[in-house]
Coordinates of C-alpha atoms in Angstrom, one line a residue:
M27 CA -17.1 165.4 57.8
R28 CA -19.0 168.0 59.8
L29 CA -19.0 171.5 58.3
P30 CA -18.1 174.4 60.6
R31 CA -21.1 176.3 62.0
T32 CA -21.6 179.6 60.2
R33 CA -21.9 182.5 62.5
P34 CA -24.9 184.7 61.7
R35 CA -24.3 188.1 60.2
S36 CA -23.8 190.9 62.8
L37 CA -26.5 193.3 63.5
A38 CA -24.6 196.1 61.8
G39 CA -24.2 193.9 58.7
Q40 CA -27.9 193.0 58.6
L41 CA -28.9 196.7 59.0
F42 CA -26.4 197.7 56.3
A43 CA -27.8 195.2 53.8
M44 CA -31.4 196.2 54.6
Q45 CA -30.6 199.9 54.3
V46 CA -28.8 199.4 51.0
V47 CA -31.7 197.5 49.6
L48 CA -34.2 200.1 50.9
I49 CA -32.2 203.0 49.5
A50 CA -31.9 201.3 46.1
A51 CA -35.6 200.6 46.1
V52 CA -36.4 204.1 47.0
V53 CA -34.1 205.6 44.4
A54 CA -35.4 203.2 41.7
G55 CA -39.0 204.0 42.6
C56 CA -38.3 207.7 42.4
A57 CA -36.5 207.3 39.1
V58 CA -39.4 205.3 37.6
F59 CA -41.9 207.8 38.9
A60 CA -39.9 210.7 37.5
Y61 CA -39.6 208.9 34.2
V62 CA -43.3 208.2 33.9
S63 CA -44.3 211.7 35.1
G64 CA -41.6 213.2 32.8
S65 CA -43.0 211.3 29.8
A66 CA -46.5 212.4 30.5
Q67 CA -45.4 216.0 31.1
A68 CA -43.4 216.0 27.8
E69 CA -46.4 214.7 25.9
Q70 CA -48.6 217.3 27.5
T71 CA -46.1 220.0 26.7
A72 CA -45.9 218.8 23.1
T73 CA -49.7 218.7 22.7
R74 CA -50.0 222.2 24.1
Q75 CA -47.3 223.4 21.7
V76 CA -48.8 222.0 18.5
R77 CA -52.3 223.0 19.5
A78 CA -51.2 226.6 20.0
A79 CA -49.5 226.5 16.6
A80 CA -52.5 225.0 14.8
V81 CA -55.0 227.4 16.3
A82 CA -52.8 230.4 15.7
V83 CA -52.4 229.4 12.0
A84 CA -56.1 228.7 11.6
D85 CA -57.0 232.1 13.1
S86 CA -54.6 234.0 10.9
P87 CA -56.4 236.4 8.4
S88 CA -53.7 235.9 5.8
V89 CA -54.5 232.2 5.8
R90 CA -58.1 232.8 5.1
E91 CA -57.2 235.3 2.3
A92 CA -54.8 232.8 0.8
I93 CA -57.3 230.0 0.8
G94 CA -59.6 232.2 -1.5
T95 CA -56.8 232.7 -4.1
P96 CA -56.5 230.4 -7.2
D97 CA -53.1 229.0 -5.9
P98 CA -53.2 228.8 -2.1
S99 CA -50.0 226.8 -1.9
A100 CA -47.9 229.6 -3.3
V101 CA -48.7 231.8 -0.2
L102 CA -49.4 229.2 2.4
Q103 CA -46.3 226.9 1.9
P104 CA -43.7 229.6 2.9
Y105 CA -45.9 230.7 5.7
A106 CA -46.4 227.2 7.1
E107 CA -42.6 226.4 6.9
Q108 CA -41.8 229.7 8.7
V109 CA -44.2 228.8 11.5
R110 CA -42.8 225.2 11.7
R111 CA -39.2 226.5 12.0
D112 CA -40.1 229.1 14.6
T113 CA -42.1 226.8 16.8
G114 CA -39.8 223.8 16.5
I115 CA -42.6 221.4 15.6
A116 CA -42.5 218.6 13.0
F117 CA -45.1 219.9 10.5
V118 CA -47.8 222.4 9.8
T119 CA -50.2 221.1 7.1
I120 CA -53.0 223.3 5.7
M121 CA -55.6 221.5 3.5
D122 CA -59.0 222.0 2.1
T123 CA -62.1 220.3 3.3
E124 CA -61.5 217.4 1.0
R125 CA -58.2 216.7 2.9
R126 CA -56.0 217.8 -0.1
R127 CA -52.8 219.3 1.2
W128 CA -51.8 222.9 0.4
T129 CA -48.6 222.7 2.5
H130 CA -46.2 220.0 3.7
P131 CA -42.6 219.9 4.9
D132 CA -41.9 217.7 1.9
A133 CA -43.0 219.8 -1.0
S134 CA -43.4 216.8 -3.2
L135 CA -46.4 215.7 -1.1
I136 CA -48.3 218.9 -1.7
G137 CA -51.6 218.2 -3.4
E138 CA -51.9 214.7 -2.0
T139 CA -54.4 213.5 0.5
F140 CA -53.8 214.1 4.2
L141 CA -53.3 211.0 6.3
G142 CA -55.4 211.2 9.4
H143 CA -58.8 211.9 10.7
T144 CA -60.7 215.1 10.0
E145 CA -64.3 214.3 10.9
E146 CA -64.4 216.2 14.2
A147 CA -62.6 219.2 12.7
L148 CA -65.2 219.3 9.8
R149 CA -67.8 219.5 12.6
G150 CA -66.1 222.6 13.9
E151 CA -64.1 220.9 16.7
T152 CA -60.4 221.0 17.6
F153 CA -59.1 217.6 18.5
T154 CA -55.8 215.8 19.3
E155 CA -54.7 212.3 18.1
T156 CA -51.6 210.2 17.7
Y157 CA -51.4 208.9 14.2
T158 CA -48.7 207.5 11.9
G159 CA -48.4 209.7 8.8
T160 CA -45.7 210.3 6.2
L161 CA -43.2 211.5 8.9
G162 CA -44.0 208.5 11.2
P163 CA -46.0 208.3 14.5
S164 CA -46.8 211.8 15.6
I165 CA -48.9 213.8 18.1
R166 CA -51.1 216.0 16.0
V167 CA -53.9 218.6 16.4
V168 CA -56.5 219.2 13.7
T169 CA -58.5 222.4 13.8
P170 CA -60.9 224.1 11.3
V171 CA -60.3 227.4 9.4
R172 CA -63.4 229.5 9.5
D173 CA -64.7 232.2 7.4
G174 CA -67.6 233.4 9.4
D175 CA -69.8 230.4 10.1
R176 CA -68.4 228.5 7.1
I177 CA -65.4 226.1 7.3
I178 CA -63.2 226.8 4.4
G179 CA -60.1 224.6 5.3
L180 CA -58.3 222.6 7.9
V181 CA -54.9 223.1 9.8
S182 CA -53.0 220.2 11.3
A183 CA -49.8 220.7 13.3
G184 CA -47.9 217.9 14.9
I185 CA -44.6 216.7 16.5
T186 CA -43.2 213.3 16.0
V187 CA -43.2 210.8 18.8
D188 CA -39.5 210.2 18.3
R189 CA -38.8 213.9 19.1
V190 CA -40.8 213.7 22.3
S191 CA -39.0 210.5 23.2
S192 CA -35.7 212.1 22.6
Q193 CA -36.5 214.9 24.9
V194 CA -37.6 212.4 27.6
R195 CA -34.3 210.5 27.0
E196 CA -32.3 213.6 27.6
Q197 CA -34.2 214.2 30.9
L198 CA -33.7 210.5 31.8
G199 CA -30.0 210.9 31.5
A200 CA -29.9 213.7 34.0
L201 CA -32.3 211.7 36.2
A202 CA -30.1 208.6 36.1
L203 CA -27.1 210.7 37.0
A204 CA -29.0 212.2 40.0
A205 CA -30.3 208.8 41.0
G206 CA -26.8 207.3 40.9
G207 CA -25.4 210.2 43.0
A208 CA -28.2 209.7 45.6
L209 CA -27.6 206.0 45.7
A210 CA -23.8 206.5 46.1
L211 CA -24.3 209.1 48.8
G212 CA -26.9 207.0 50.6
G213 CA -24.6 204.0 50.5
I214 CA -21.6 205.9 51.8
G215 CA -23.7 207.4 54.6
T216 CA -25.1 204.0 55.5
Y217 CA -21.7 202.4 55.5
V218 CA -20.3 205.1 57.9
I219 CA -23.3 204.8 60.2
N220 CA -23.1 201.0 60.3
A221 CA -19.3 201.0 60.8
R222 CA -19.9 203.1 63.9
L223 CA -22.8 200.8 65.0
R224 CA -20.5 197.8 64.5
R225 CA -17.9 199.3 66.8
H226 CA -20.6 200.0 69.5
T227 CA -22.1 196.5 69.2
H228 CA -18.7 194.8 68.9
G229 CA -19.8 193.0 65.8
M230 CA -22.6 191.0 67.6
N231 CA -25.7 190.0 65.9
A232 CA -29.3 190.5 67.2
A233 CA -29.5 187.2 69.0
E234 CA -26.2 187.8 70.8
L235 CA -27.3 191.3 71.8
S236 CA -30.6 189.9 73.1
R237 CA -28.9 187.2 75.0
L238 CA -26.4 189.7 76.5
H239 CA -29.3 191.9 77.6
D240 CA -30.9 188.9 79.3
Y241 CA -27.7 188.0 81.1
H242 CA -27.2 191.6 82.1
Q243 CA -30.6 191.9 83.7
A244 CA -30.3 188.5 85.4
T245 CA -26.9 189.5 86.8
L246 CA -28.1 192.8 88.1
H247 CA -31.0 191.2 90.0
A248 CA -28.9 188.3 91.3
V249 CA -25.8 189.9 92.5
R250 CA -25.7 190.5 96.3
E251 CA -23.4 193.6 96.1
G252 CA -24.9 197.0 95.3
L253 CA -23.9 198.3 91.8
L254 CA -24.3 201.9 90.9
M255 CA -23.2 203.6 87.6
L256 CA -23.1 207.4 87.2
D257 CA -22.8 209.2 83.9
G258 CA -20.6 212.2 83.2
Q259 CA -23.1 214.5 84.8
R260 CA -23.2 212.4 88.0
R261 CA -26.7 211.2 87.2
I262 CA -27.7 207.6 87.9
A263 CA -27.4 205.6 84.7
L264 CA -27.9 202.1 86.3
I265 CA -28.6 200.8 89.8
N266 CA -29.5 197.2 90.8
D267 CA -31.8 195.9 93.5
A268 CA -29.0 195.5 96.1
G269 CA -27.9 199.1 95.5
R270 CA -31.4 200.4 96.1
E271 CA -31.6 198.5 99.3
L272 CA -28.2 199.6 100.6
L273 CA -28.9 203.3 99.8
G274 CA -32.4 203.2 101.1
I275 CA -34.1 203.9 97.8
A276 CA -37.7 202.6 97.7
P277 CA -38.4 200.1 94.8
E278 CA -41.2 202.4 93.5
T279 CA -39.0 205.4 93.4
E280 CA -37.6 206.3 90.0
A281 CA -33.9 206.6 90.4
L282 CA -32.6 206.6 86.9
G283 CA -31.7 210.1 85.6
R284 CA -31.6 211.6 89.1
T285 CA -28.4 213.1 90.5
V286 CA -26.7 211.8 93.6
D287 CA -27.5 215.0 95.4
E288 CA -31.2 214.2 95.1
L289 CA -30.9 210.9 97.0
A290 CA -30.6 212.7 100.4
L291 CA -27.7 210.5 101.5
P292 CA -25.3 211.5 104.3
A293 CA -22.8 214.2 103.2
P294 CA -19.6 211.9 103.5
L295 CA -21.3 209.2 101.4
T296 CA -22.4 211.7 98.8
G297 CA -18.9 213.2 98.6
A298 CA -17.5 209.7 98.1
L299 CA -19.9 209.0 95.2
L300 CA -19.2 212.3 93.5
A301 CA -15.4 212.1 93.9
S302 CA -13.4 212.2 90.7
E303 CA -10.7 210.0 92.1
A304 CA -11.0 206.3 92.9
R305 CA -12.1 205.3 96.4
V306 CA -11.1 201.9 97.8
D307 CA -13.0 200.1 100.7
E308 CA -14.2 203.2 102.4
L309 CA -16.6 202.7 105.3
H310 CA -19.7 205.0 105.2
L311 CA -23.0 205.2 107.1
T312 CA -26.5 205.4 105.8
A313 CA -29.7 205.7 107.9
E314 CA -29.8 202.0 108.7
R315 CA -26.6 200.4 107.3
V316 CA -22.8 200.5 107.3
V317 CA -21.6 200.1 103.7
V318 CA -18.2 199.7 102.2
V319 CA -17.8 201.9 99.1
N320 CA -15.5 201.4 96.1
T321 CA -15.6 203.8 93.2
R322 CA -13.7 203.8 89.9
P323 CA -13.9 206.5 87.3
V324 CA -14.6 205.4 83.7
V325 CA -12.4 207.1 81.1
G326 CA -13.0 206.8 77.4
G327 CA -16.0 206.9 75.0
E328 CA -18.1 210.0 74.6
R329 CA -18.6 210.6 78.4
R330 CA -16.8 210.1 81.6
G331 CA -18.6 208.3 84.4
T332 CA -18.2 206.4 87.6
V333 CA -18.7 202.8 88.6
V334 CA -19.6 202.3 92.3
T335 CA -19.8 199.0 94.2
L336 CA -21.5 198.8 97.7
R337 CA -21.1 196.0 100.2
D338 CA -23.2 195.7 103.3
H339 CA -21.0 195.8 106.4
T340 CA -23.7 196.1 109.0
E341 CA -23.9 192.5 110.0
L342 CA -20.1 192.2 110.0
Q343 CA -19.8 195.2 112.3
A344 CA -22.4 193.7 114.6
L345 CA -20.6 190.4 114.7
T346 CA -17.3 192.2 115.3
G347 CA -18.9 194.0 118.2
E348 CA -20.2 190.7 119.6
L349 CA -16.8 189.1 119.1
D350 CA -15.1 192.0 121.0
S351 CA -17.6 191.5 123.8
E352 CA -16.9 187.7 123.9
R353 CA -13.2 188.4 123.9
G354 CA -13.7 190.8 126.8
F355 CA -15.8 188.2 128.6
T356 CA -13.0 185.7 128.2
Q357 CA -10.4 188.0 129.4
A358 CA -12.6 188.9 132.4
L359 CA -13.2 185.3 133.2
R360 CA -9.5 184.5 132.9
S361 CA -8.7 187.4 135.3
Q362 CA -11.4 186.3 137.7
A363 CA -10.2 182.8 137.6
H364 CA -6.7 184.1 138.5
E365 CA -8.1 186.2 141.3
A366 CA -10.3 183.3 142.6
A367 CA -7.1 181.1 142.7
N368 CA -5.4 183.7 144.8
R369 CA -8.3 184.0 147.2
L370 CA -8.6 180.2 147.4
H371 CA -4.9 180.0 148.3
T372 CA -5.4 182.7 150.9
V373 CA -8.3 180.8 152.5
V374 CA -6.3 177.5 152.5
S375 CA -3.3 179.3 154.0
L376 CA -5.5 180.7 156.8
I377 CA -6.9 177.3 157.6
E378 CA -3.4 175.8 157.6
L379 CA -2.4 178.5 160.1
G380 CA -5.3 177.5 162.3
R381 CA -7.1 180.7 161.8
V382 CA -10.4 179.1 160.6
E383 CA -12.7 181.9 161.7
E384 CA -10.7 184.5 159.7
A385 CA -10.7 182.2 156.7
V386 CA -14.5 181.8 156.9
E387 CA -15.0 185.5 157.3
F388 CA -12.7 186.3 154.3
A389 CA -14.5 183.7 152.0
T390 CA -18.0 184.9 153.0
A391 CA -17.1 188.6 152.3
E392 CA -15.8 187.7 148.8
L393 CA -18.9 185.7 148.0
E394 CA -21.3 188.4 149.2
L395 CA -19.5 191.0 147.1
A396 CA -19.7 188.9 144.0
Q397 CA -23.3 187.9 144.6
V398 CA -24.8 191.3 145.2
L399 CA -24.8 192.5 141.6
T400 CA -25.8 189.1 140.3
D401 CA -28.9 189.0 142.6
R402 CA -29.7 192.6 141.6
V403 CA -29.5 191.9 137.9
V404 CA -31.4 188.6 138.0
G405 CA -34.1 190.0 140.2
A406 CA -34.7 193.1 138.1
V407 CA -34.0 191.9 134.5
E408 CA -35.7 188.6 133.7
E409 CA -34.9 188.9 130.0
P410 CA -32.0 186.3 129.9
V411 CA -30.1 188.0 127.0
L412 CA -30.0 191.4 128.7
A413 CA -29.2 189.9 132.1
A414 CA -26.3 187.9 130.7
L415 CA -25.0 191.0 128.9
L416 CA -25.1 193.1 132.0
L417 CA -23.3 190.5 134.1
G418 CA -20.6 190.0 131.5
K419 CA -20.1 193.8 131.1
A420 CA -20.0 194.2 134.9
A421 CA -17.1 191.7 135.0
Q422 CA -15.3 193.6 132.2
A423 CA -15.9 196.9 133.9
N424 CA -14.6 195.6 137.2
E425 CA -11.4 194.5 135.6
R426 CA -10.9 198.1 134.4
G427 CA -11.6 199.6 137.7
V428 CA -15.1 200.8 136.8
E429 CA -18.2 200.0 138.9
L430 CA -21.2 199.0 136.9
E431 CA -24.5 199.4 138.8
L432 CA -28.1 198.8 137.9
A433 CA -30.5 201.6 138.7
E434 CA -33.1 201.0 141.4
D435 CA -36.0 201.6 139.0
S436 CA -34.9 199.0 136.5
L437 CA -37.4 196.3 135.8
I438 CA -38.0 194.0 132.8
D439 CA -40.3 191.1 133.3
D440 CA -39.8 187.8 131.5
G441 CA -41.8 187.9 128.2
A442 CA -42.2 191.7 128.3
L443 CA -40.3 192.1 125.1
P444 CA -42.0 191.1 121.8
A445 CA -40.4 188.5 119.5
S446 CA -40.3 191.2 116.8
L447 CA -37.6 193.1 118.8
A448 CA -34.4 191.4 117.7
Q449 CA -32.1 190.3 120.5
R450 CA -29.1 191.1 118.4
D451 CA -30.3 194.8 118.2
L452 CA -30.7 194.8 122.0
V453 CA -27.1 193.5 122.4
T454 CA -25.8 196.1 119.9
I455 CA -27.6 199.0 121.6
L456 CA -26.8 198.2 125.2
G457 CA -23.4 196.6 124.7
N458 CA -22.0 199.6 122.7
L459 CA -23.5 202.1 125.1
I460 CA -21.9 200.3 128.1
D461 CA -18.6 199.9 126.3
N462 CA -18.4 203.7 125.5
A463 CA -19.4 204.5 129.0
V464 CA -16.8 202.3 130.6
D465 CA -14.2 203.8 128.3
A466 CA -15.2 207.3 129.3
A467 CA -15.3 206.5 133.0
S468 CA -12.0 204.7 133.1
E469 CA -10.1 207.2 131.1
G470 CA -11.3 210.2 132.9
D471 CA -11.6 212.3 129.7
G472 CA -13.9 209.8 128.1
H473 CA -16.2 210.6 125.2
G474 CA -15.5 214.2 124.9
A475 CA -12.9 215.3 127.4
A476 CA -11.5 217.6 124.8
G477 CA -14.9 219.3 124.5
A478 CA -15.6 219.5 128.3
A479 CA -14.7 222.4 130.5
P480 CA -11.6 222.0 132.8
A481 CA -13.8 222.4 135.9
Q482 CA -16.2 219.7 134.8
R483 CA -13.2 217.3 134.0
T484 CA -11.7 217.9 137.5
A485 CA -15.1 217.3 139.2
A486 CA -15.6 214.1 137.3
Q487 CA -12.2 212.8 138.1
G488 CA -12.5 213.7 141.8
A489 CA -15.9 212.3 142.4
G490 CA -14.7 208.9 143.6
R491 CA -14.5 205.5 141.9
A492 CA -15.4 205.5 138.2
R493 CA -19.0 204.4 137.8
V494 CA -21.4 203.4 135.0
T495 CA -25.1 203.4 135.7
V496 CA -27.5 201.3 133.6
T497 CA -31.3 201.7 133.6
A498 CA -33.4 199.0 131.9
L499 CA -37.2 199.5 132.1
A500 CA -40.1 198.0 130.2
D501 CA -43.5 199.5 131.1
G502 CA -45.6 197.7 128.4
R503 CA -45.6 200.6 125.9
E504 CA -41.8 201.1 125.4
L505 CA -38.4 199.8 126.4
L506 CA -36.2 202.3 128.1
L507 CA -32.4 201.7 128.0
R508 CA -30.3 204.5 129.7
V509 CA -26.6 204.4 130.3
S510 CA -24.7 207.2 132.1
D511 CA -21.1 207.5 133.2
T512 CA -18.9 209.6 135.4
G513 CA -16.6 210.7 132.6
A514 CA -16.1 214.2 131.3
G515 CA -19.2 214.2 129.0
I516 CA -19.6 215.5 125.5
G517 CA -19.4 219.1 124.5
P518 CA -22.6 220.5 122.8
E519 CA -20.6 221.4 119.6
E520 CA -19.8 217.7 119.2
A521 CA -23.2 216.2 119.9
D522 CA -24.2 216.0 116.2
E523 CA -20.9 214.5 115.1
V524 CA -21.3 211.6 117.6
F525 CA -24.0 209.9 115.6
R526 CA -23.6 211.3 112.2
R527 CA -20.0 210.3 111.5
G528 CA -19.4 207.5 114.0
W529 CA -17.3 209.9 116.2
S530 CA -14.5 208.6 118.5
T531 CA -11.7 209.8 120.5
H532 CA -9.6 206.7 119.8
G533 CA -8.5 207.7 116.3
A534 CA -9.2 206.5 112.7
G535 CA -10.9 203.2 112.2
R536 CA -13.0 203.5 115.5
G537 CA -16.2 205.1 116.5
L538 CA -18.8 203.0 114.7
G539 CA -20.4 201.9 118.0
L540 CA -22.7 204.8 118.4
A541 CA -23.6 204.8 114.7
L542 CA -24.7 201.2 115.1
V543 CA -26.7 202.1 118.2
R544 CA -28.6 204.8 116.1
Q545 CA -29.2 202.4 113.2
A546 CA -30.5 199.6 115.5
A547 CA -32.8 202.1 117.2
H548 CA -34.0 203.4 113.8
R549 CA -34.7 199.9 112.6
N550 CA -37.0 199.2 115.5
G551 CA -38.8 202.5 115.3
G552 CA -37.1 204.0 118.3
S553 CA -35.1 207.1 119.2
V554 CA -31.7 208.0 120.8
E555 CA -31.2 211.0 123.0
L556 CA -28.0 212.4 124.4
D557 CA -27.6 214.8 127.3
R558 CA -25.4 215.3 130.4
A559 CA -25.7 212.9 133.4
P560 CA -26.1 214.2 136.9
E561 CA -22.6 212.8 137.6
G562 CA -21.2 215.1 135.0
G563 CA -20.6 212.6 132.2
A564 CA -22.6 211.6 129.1
R565 CA -26.1 210.0 129.3
F566 CA -27.6 208.1 126.4
T567 CA -31.3 207.3 126.5
V568 CA -32.8 204.8 123.9
R569 CA -36.6 204.4 123.7
L570 CA -38.0 201.5 121.7
P571 CA -41.7 201.1 121.2
L572 CA -43.2 197.8 122.3
G573 CA -46.7 198.2 120.8
D574 CA -47.6 199.8 117.4
R575 CA -44.0 200.6 116.3
T576 CA -43.6 203.4 113.8
A577 CA -40.3 204.8 112.7
T578 CA -39.4 208.0 114.5
E579 CA -36.5 210.3 113.8
V580 CA -33.3 209.8 115.8
T581 CA -32.4 212.8 117.8
A582 CA -29.2 213.8 119.4

């Protein structure tokens, strides 16, 4: 039969046992030290007391006078007993130099020989000894009685060891009571502290806490989502590697203990992190990323805080934009296929009617019209990705009644763009700029019709067919991508909002295109500029370095 595995004692329990043993050892050590020092002090006190009594009696003139009388005991015995009672000592014995007693607490022993040593006193010295006499073991002092230079007697005063021990025992009782109180108080305090520790550690032992810490650290570094924990003062209490990356905090920067305001994040994102209420799947922009923010306040414990999770939405937004472009291409191709079928039917019908020359003329005109832009794009832009993008966007624009033209000074040779310049970023930048320009040109009030003057809006609408002009130029040092439209333009008061908040005139949930343009330009060390086009609409200019690329600030 296999015995069940015994779970190790919790950390709080181990600390409690250790602390109780430590407190008991300290109290016991203090008690022993106090007892030893108290015993020594009691013995020293008793010695000083009997020495003072013996010396005082030996120096008394009445004692010297009594020693010279025929019966010294008659005078000295009452005197010695009075001194003994007044000082509280055990005995005061006055004797001659032959050690014959003149006084003793037991009067029947007067005249007998003193039990103890007297050699040093007879030499004129005062000494102390512990000796067992008629009253039992005692601490005694023996001193000479002088009459000038002659020693005429000896005085011995003493206190029994039992009396000294009884005094120590009285002190020991009070000491034991104090030690017991200290032990009880220490035990109660230790129990309270460890009960609180047990609650905080959830009854786990040291090995479990260590394992939990290892798992905690491994999880923080392994999880792909950003995790940020703020304390009650909105200071960073915890942040993982993904959180640092998504918020743009350098690995060498000390983030713990800093407030959210010190991170220099965009104002809307800072507001979301500092909000007291929960936020669910909010889309926010940083300098280089689009992040989805979820926050949940922590209630309970000693402090309130906030748990924040961050998800990178940048790639998803780019893929969504590419999917929208592909969907637009498909719709344009479907529409063109329908138009081609109509034109083919027209050509066939003309031939059947015998009007061959008119059929040839009609077909040739349609072919030339479709081929002009293709030849222009292929001849000027040899970068296949950009060329394909321009042709596809031209088809989309044409279906919406917008003419897309390539500027005469456009030129990108094959191989002019370095491999380090991501093609996806080029598609993001040029594709979003063209989409916004086509929207503005086709709607007439475009990017910022509400912010444009009425005269400008009228001029833009009456200038002929809506048009978007694209410039793509690589001169060896930088790549220039410029897109202008014939829309109403953007008012100066809205220029900052366009990039900072993903501004849009199409309502909530839109307007990330220009923010993605800015982020892509920033990632590649470039810049974005916004001004008014000669046609009256908006003109966006993106410059990307092709040589030694260093990050520059995006301007608007």
